[in-house]
Amino acid sequence: EIVLTQSPDTLSLSPGERATLSCRASQSVRSDYLTWYQQKPGQAPRLLMYGTSNRATGIPDKFGGSGSVTDFTLTISRLEPEDFAVYYCQYYDRSLVTFGGGTKVEIK
Amino acid sequence: QVSLQESGPGLVKPSETLSLTCTVSGVSINGYYWNWVRQPPGKGPEWIGYVYDSGTTKFNPALKSRVTASVDTSKNQFSLNLNSVTAADTAVYYCARWGKLGGNAINAYDLWGQGTMVFVSS
């Protein structure tokens, strides 16, 4: 079973700053099966990136995804007030789905 | 407007069965994998399982012994049953669609319901 470890747990940044979130897999994984979601309080997760680096419909290009093998990164180039939220990575493997523990991006 | 809506009791007694239904609107239930995901308060999401339009299912090994799922294509709905519940099953339960692009799976959930909070308590 693949385990996803996200870091840091919390990222304290100011609007306009760049955010770099990490998702590490416990073993080598396929990059086309790695996904990122954004979740705000009281809402369902929202699809941001699929296949590591493909933005979902309506997602602005300030969001970027990269990585391979075991290390994956979600980058938010310039934080805006609506970007402060919790971000989860997710992996699909042999019909099983696992989520990381999440990174909270909070206003500093 | 494509949407998913969960429905079911918000309170279930310990040892009883949690039953939820997801109604799909604006798109046919055929041709997609329909999933259940839950999220305990303050924690990350946990995949429960999926059901395909044919009735094929797959479940999280940690829950497999207690879960069943079904689909009713005539009503454009799918359902979840989780038996022998305990307080550890208290969570927001979401239904979600495994997305496709150009007919190919994108290996991600592109559509989610708003979620329904289920408490397990006597």
mmCIF file of C-alpha atoms in Angstrom:
data_model
loop_
_atom_site.group_PDB
_atom_site.id
_atom_site.type_symbol
_atom_site.label_atom_id
_atom_site.label_comp_id
_atom_site.label_asym_id
_atom_site.label_seq_id
_atom_site.Cartn_x
_atom_site.Cartn_y
_atom_site.Cartn_z
ATOM 1 C CA GLU A 1 0.000 0.000 0.000
ATOM 2 C CA ILE A 2 1.330 3.409 -0.965
ATOM 3 C CA VAL A 3 1.483 6.022 1.787
ATOM 4 C CA LEU A 4 1.526 9.727 0.927
ATOM 5 C CA THR A 5 3.265 12.088 3.339
ATOM 6 C CA GLN A 6 2.639 15.782 2.924
ATOM 7 C CA SER A 7 4.839 18.528 4.280
ATOM 8 C CA PRO A 8 4.792 20.856 5.966
ATOM 9 C CA ASP A 9 1.669 20.345 8.037
ATOM 10 C CA THR A 10 1.117 24.103 8.050
ATOM 11 C CA LEU A 11 2.558 26.812 5.828
ATOM 12 C CA SER A 12 2.256 30.395 7.120
ATOM 13 C CA LEU A 13 2.646 32.903 4.320
ATOM 14 C CA SER A 14 1.522 36.376 3.334
ATOM 15 C CA PRO A 15 -0.597 37.257 0.296
ATOM 16 C CA GLY A 16 1.615 37.676 -2.750
ATOM 17 C CA GLU A 17 4.158 35.116 -1.565
ATOM 18 C CA ARG A 18 4.943 31.824 -3.274
ATOM 19 C CA ALA A 19 3.782 28.570 -1.699
ATOM 20 C CA THR A 20 5.567 25.264 -2.207
ATOM 21 C CA LEU A 21 3.813 22.134 -0.920
ATOM 22 C CA SER A 22 5.348 18.677 -0.891
ATOM 23 C CA CYS A 23 3.847 15.217 -1.290
ATOM 24 C CA ARG A 24 6.155 12.246 -0.873
ATOM 25 C CA ALA A 25 5.168 8.691 -1.748
ATOM 26 C CA SER A 26 6.415 5.677 0.196
ATOM 27 C CA GLN A 27 7.512 4.031 -3.065
ATOM 28 C CA SER A 28 7.937 4.916 -6.699
ATOM 29 C CA VAL A 29 4.612 5.905 -8.276
ATOM 30 C CA ARG A 30 3.266 6.832 -11.683
ATOM 31 C CA SER A 31 3.080 10.565 -12.170
ATOM 32 C CA ASP A 32 -0.121 10.292 -14.199
ATOM 33 C CA TYR A 33 -1.902 8.976 -11.108
ATOM 34 C CA LEU A 34 -0.963 11.827 -8.743
ATOM 35 C CA THR A 35 -3.622 14.449 -7.983
ATOM 36 C CA TRP A 36 -3.972 17.619 -5.901
ATOM 37 C CA TYR A 37 -7.116 19.038 -4.290
ATOM 38 C CA GLN A 38 -7.925 22.246 -2.456
ATOM 39 C CA GLN A 39 -10.397 22.231 0.417
ATOM 40 C CA LYS A 40 -11.907 25.200 2.212
ATOM 41 C CA PRO A 41 -13.808 24.943 5.511
ATOM 42 C CA GLY A 42 -17.252 23.429 5.126
ATOM 43 C CA GLN A 43 -16.692 22.578 1.474
ATOM 44 C CA ALA A 44 -15.906 19.459 -0.494
ATOM 45 C CA PRO A 45 -12.428 19.100 -1.940
ATOM 46 C CA ARG A 46 -11.956 20.789 -5.299
ATOM 47 C CA LEU A 47 -9.836 19.236 -8.026
ATOM 48 C CA LEU A 48 -6.781 21.361 -8.836
ATOM 49 C CA MET A 49 -4.231 19.222 -10.649
ATOM 50 C CA TYR A 50 -4.384 15.729 -12.127
ATOM 51 C CA GLY A 51 -1.647 13.653 -13.655
ATOM 52 C CA THR A 52 0.819 15.675 -11.555
ATOM 53 C CA SER A 53 0.877 18.755 -13.765
ATOM 54 C CA ASN A 54 -2.464 19.102 -15.577
ATOM 55 C CA ARG A 55 -4.696 21.876 -14.310
ATOM 56 C CA ALA A 56 -8.345 20.990 -13.953
ATOM 57 C CA THR A 57 -11.010 23.018 -15.717
ATOM 58 C CA GLY A 58 -11.123 26.595 -14.470
ATOM 59 C CA ILE A 59 -7.942 26.398 -12.394
ATOM 60 C CA PRO A 60 -5.745 29.477 -12.927
ATOM 61 C CA ASP A 61 -2.131 29.150 -14.030
ATOM 62 C CA LYS A 62 -0.829 30.440 -10.695
ATOM 63 C CA PHE A 63 -1.187 26.779 -9.664
ATOM 64 C CA GLY A 64 1.500 24.440 -10.903
ATOM 65 C CA GLY A 65 2.369 20.819 -10.278
ATOM 66 C CA SER A 66 5.577 18.917 -10.798
ATOM 67 C CA GLY A 67 7.476 15.870 -9.667
ATOM 68 C CA SER A 68 8.219 12.247 -10.365
ATOM 69 C CA VAL A 69 9.128 8.912 -8.772
ATOM 70 C CA THR A 70 8.404 9.648 -5.090
ATOM 71 C CA ASP A 71 8.517 13.438 -4.787
ATOM 72 C CA PHE A 72 5.795 15.762 -5.989
ATOM 73 C CA THR A 73 5.217 19.476 -5.536
ATOM 74 C CA LEU A 74 2.288 21.837 -5.770
ATOM 75 C CA THR A 75 3.262 25.463 -6.282
ATOM 76 C CA ILE A 76 1.103 28.533 -5.927
ATOM 77 C CA SER A 77 3.021 31.366 -7.523
ATOM 78 C CA ARG A 78 1.406 34.356 -5.799
ATOM 79 C CA LEU A 79 -0.973 33.705 -2.956
ATOM 80 C CA GLU A 80 -4.292 35.465 -3.028
ATOM 81 C CA PRO A 81 -6.797 35.556 -0.147
ATOM 82 C CA GLU A 82 -8.905 32.774 -1.702
ATOM 83 C CA ASP A 83 -5.898 30.411 -1.818
ATOM 84 C CA PHE A 84 -5.644 30.033 1.940
ATOM 85 C CA ALA A 85 -6.998 26.537 2.451
ATOM 86 C CA VAL A 86 -5.971 22.928 3.010
ATOM 87 C CA TYR A 87 -4.363 21.040 0.131
ATOM 88 C CA TYR A 88 -4.367 17.260 -0.274
ATOM 89 C CA CYS A 89 -2.507 15.004 -2.635
ATOM 90 C CA GLN A 90 -4.077 11.742 -3.738
ATOM 91 C CA TYR A 91 -2.835 8.665 -5.545
ATOM 92 C CA TYR A 92 -4.612 5.936 -7.446
ATOM 93 C CA ASP A 93 -2.991 2.515 -7.460
ATOM 94 C CA ARG A 94 -4.506 -0.789 -8.582
ATOM 95 C CA SER A 95 -8.040 0.414 -8.062
ATOM 96 C CA LEU A 96 -7.229 1.761 -4.595
ATOM 97 C CA VAL A 97 -7.233 5.444 -3.685
ATOM 98 C CA THR A 98 -5.140 7.037 -0.944
ATOM 99 C CA PHE A 99 -4.905 10.606 0.308
ATOM 100 C CA GLY A 100 -2.114 12.472 2.004
ATOM 101 C CA GLY A 101 -2.613 14.069 5.398
ATOM 102 C CA GLY A 102 -2.872 17.577 3.982
ATOM 103 C CA THR A 103 -1.032 20.886 4.192
ATOM 104 C CA LYS A 104 -2.807 23.910 5.584
ATOM 105 C CA VAL A 105 -1.811 27.196 3.964
ATOM 106 C CA GLU A 106 -2.617 29.935 6.431
ATOM 107 C CA ILE A 107 -2.258 33.686 6.449
ATOM 108 C CA LYS A 108 0.838 34.859 8.280
ATOM 109 C CA GLN B 1 -25.849 21.824 -14.271
ATOM 110 C CA VAL B 2 -24.095 18.666 -13.156
ATOM 111 C CA SER B 3 -24.377 17.961 -9.464
ATOM 112 C CA LEU B 4 -24.288 15.265 -6.830
ATOM 113 C CA GLN B 5 -26.408 15.251 -3.681
ATOM 114 C CA GLU B 6 -25.998 12.943 -0.717
ATOM 115 C CA SER B 7 -28.993 12.005 1.421
ATOM 116 C CA GLY B 8 -29.527 9.876 4.493
ATOM 117 C CA PRO B 9 -29.774 9.969 8.290
ATOM 118 C CA GLY B 10 -27.474 12.315 10.125
ATOM 119 C CA LEU B 11 -27.447 10.116 13.232
ATOM 120 C CA VAL B 12 -26.877 6.378 13.425
ATOM 121 C CA LYS B 13 -26.673 4.258 16.562
ATOM 122 C CA PRO B 14 -23.593 2.164 17.295
ATOM 123 C CA SER B 15 -23.712 -1.350 15.803
ATOM 124 C CA GLU B 16 -26.375 -0.307 13.291
ATOM 125 C CA THR B 17 -26.087 0.287 9.550
ATOM 126 C CA LEU B 18 -25.293 3.630 7.937
ATOM 127 C CA SER B 19 -27.142 4.020 4.638
ATOM 128 C CA LEU B 20 -26.622 6.865 2.197
ATOM 129 C CA THR B 21 -27.803 7.638 -1.315
ATOM 130 C CA CYS B 22 -26.231 9.922 -3.883
ATOM 131 C CA THR B 23 -28.459 11.429 -6.557
ATOM 132 C CA VAL B 24 -26.701 12.401 -9.769
ATOM 133 C CA SER B 25 -28.196 15.290 -11.740
ATOM 134 C CA GLY B 26 -27.318 16.704 -15.137
ATOM 135 C CA VAL B 27 -25.332 13.703 -16.379
ATOM 136 C CA SER B 28 -26.036 10.025 -16.897
ATOM 137 C CA ILE B 29 -24.688 7.688 -14.262
ATOM 138 C CA ASN B 30 -23.621 5.329 -17.044
ATOM 139 C CA GLY B 31 -19.976 5.127 -17.991
ATOM 140 C CA TYR B 32 -18.456 6.453 -14.787
ATOM 141 C CA TYR B 33 -17.064 5.097 -11.536
ATOM 142 C CA TRP B 34 -19.010 6.548 -8.607
ATOM 143 C CA ASN B 35 -17.224 6.778 -5.311
ATOM 144 C CA TRP B 36 -17.784 7.301 -1.620
ATOM 145 C CA VAL B 37 -15.201 9.261 0.360
ATOM 146 C CA ARG B 38 -15.433 10.195 4.017
ATOM 147 C CA GLN B 39 -13.648 12.727 6.157
ATOM 148 C CA PRO B 40 -13.630 12.544 9.962
ATOM 149 C CA PRO B 41 -13.707 15.933 11.696
ATOM 150 C CA GLY B 42 -10.317 17.633 11.434
ATOM 151 C CA LYS B 43 -8.768 14.828 9.379
ATOM 152 C CA GLY B 44 -7.992 14.101 5.755
ATOM 153 C CA PRO B 45 -10.266 12.294 3.319
ATOM 154 C CA GLU B 46 -10.512 8.504 3.292
ATOM 155 C CA TRP B 47 -11.630 6.548 0.261
ATOM 156 C CA ILE B 48 -14.447 4.095 1.025
ATOM 157 C CA GLY B 49 -15.058 2.523 -2.357
ATOM 158 C CA TYR B 50 -16.654 2.764 -5.754
ATOM 159 C CA VAL B 51 -19.483 1.300 -7.785
ATOM 160 C CA TYR B 52 -19.642 1.220 -11.581
ATOM 161 C CA ASP B 53 -22.809 1.415 -13.637
ATOM 162 C CA SER B 54 -22.667 -2.370 -14.113
ATOM 163 C CA GLY B 55 -22.770 -2.856 -10.341
ATOM 164 C CA THR B 56 -19.083 -3.732 -10.085
ATOM 165 C CA THR B 57 -17.634 -2.586 -6.769
ATOM 166 C CA LYS B 58 -14.250 -2.123 -5.106
ATOM 167 C CA PHE B 59 -13.678 -1.134 -1.495
ATOM 168 C CA ASN B 60 -10.984 0.099 0.820
ATOM 169 C CA PRO B 61 -9.484 -3.050 2.409
ATOM 170 C CA ALA B 62 -9.815 -1.455 5.845
ATOM 171 C CA LEU B 63 -13.597 -1.236 5.423
ATOM 172 C CA LYS B 64 -14.302 -4.034 2.986
ATOM 173 C CA SER B 65 -15.871 -6.414 5.501
ATOM 174 C CA ARG B 66 -18.524 -3.840 6.470
ATOM 175 C CA VAL B 67 -19.334 -2.075 3.192
ATOM 176 C CA THR B 68 -21.684 -2.676 0.322
ATOM 177 C CA ALA B 69 -22.587 -0.366 -2.537
ATOM 178 C CA SER B 70 -25.117 -0.454 -5.324
ATOM 179 C CA VAL B 71 -26.318 1.569 -8.287
ATOM 180 C CA ASP B 72 -29.809 2.261 -9.630
ATOM 181 C CA THR B 73 -29.382 3.500 -13.179
ATOM 182 C CA SER B 74 -33.134 4.028 -13.623
ATOM 183 C CA LYS B 75 -33.059 6.616 -10.837
ATOM 184 C CA ASN B 76 -29.548 7.903 -11.599
ATOM 185 C CA GLN B 77 -28.578 7.110 -8.024
ATOM 186 C CA PHE B 78 -26.024 5.054 -6.169
ATOM 187 C CA SER B 79 -25.945 3.979 -2.551
ATOM 188 C CA LEU B 80 -23.682 3.026 0.329
ATOM 189 C CA ASN B 81 -24.265 0.743 3.297
ATOM 190 C CA LEU B 82 -21.773 0.556 6.145
ATOM 191 C CA ASN B 83 -22.718 -1.892 8.875
ATOM 192 C CA SER B 84 -21.667 -2.368 12.503
ATOM 193 C CA VAL B 85 -20.807 1.306 12.848
ATOM 194 C CA THR B 86 -18.884 2.764 15.774
ATOM 195 C CA ALA B 87 -17.969 6.285 16.825
ATOM 196 C CA ALA B 88 -14.927 6.005 14.551
ATOM 197 C CA ASP B 89 -17.300 6.112 11.576
ATOM 198 C CA THR B 90 -18.447 9.614 12.472
ATOM 199 C CA ALA B 91 -17.506 11.751 9.478
ATOM 200 C CA VAL B 92 -18.643 13.853 6.570
ATOM 201 C CA TYR B 93 -19.541 11.435 3.798
ATOM 202 C CA TYR B 94 -19.077 12.573 0.200
ATOM 203 C CA CYS B 95 -20.088 11.019 -3.060
ATOM 204 C CA ALA B 96 -17.766 11.806 -5.937
ATOM 205 C CA ARG B 97 -17.260 11.025 -9.610
ATOM 206 C CA TRP B 98 -14.056 9.509 -10.971
ATOM 207 C CA GLY B 99 -13.455 11.874 -13.843
ATOM 208 C CA LYS B 100 -12.813 11.318 -17.503
ATOM 209 C CA LEU B 101 -11.390 13.482 -20.270
ATOM 210 C CA GLY B 102 -11.996 12.515 -23.841
ATOM 211 C CA GLY B 103 -13.156 9.110 -22.689
ATOM 212 C CA ASN B 104 -10.035 8.401 -20.667
ATOM 213 C CA ALA B 105 -9.909 8.380 -16.879
ATOM 214 C CA ILE B 106 -8.036 11.281 -15.327
ATOM 215 C CA ASN B 107 -7.515 9.264 -12.131
ATOM 216 C CA ALA B 108 -9.062 11.993 -9.994
ATOM 217 C CA TYR B 109 -12.388 13.112 -8.597
ATOM 218 C CA ASP B 110 -13.724 15.887 -10.788
ATOM 219 C CA LEU B 111 -17.167 16.194 -9.235
ATOM 220 C CA TRP B 112 -18.149 16.062 -5.571
ATOM 221 C CA GLY B 113 -21.347 16.271 -3.598
ATOM 222 C CA GLN B 114 -21.562 18.851 -0.824
ATOM 223 C CA GLY B 115 -21.164 16.121 1.789
ATOM 224 C CA THR B 116 -23.393 14.948 4.604
ATOM 225 C CA MET B 117 -22.335 14.771 8.237
ATOM 226 C CA VAL B 118 -23.102 11.468 9.916
ATOM 227 C CA PHE B 119 -22.772 11.062 13.665
ATOM 228 C CA VAL B 120 -22.586 7.661 15.274
ATOM 229 C CA SER B 121 -23.964 7.932 18.785
ATOM 230 C CA SER B 122 -26.530 6.353 21.027
#
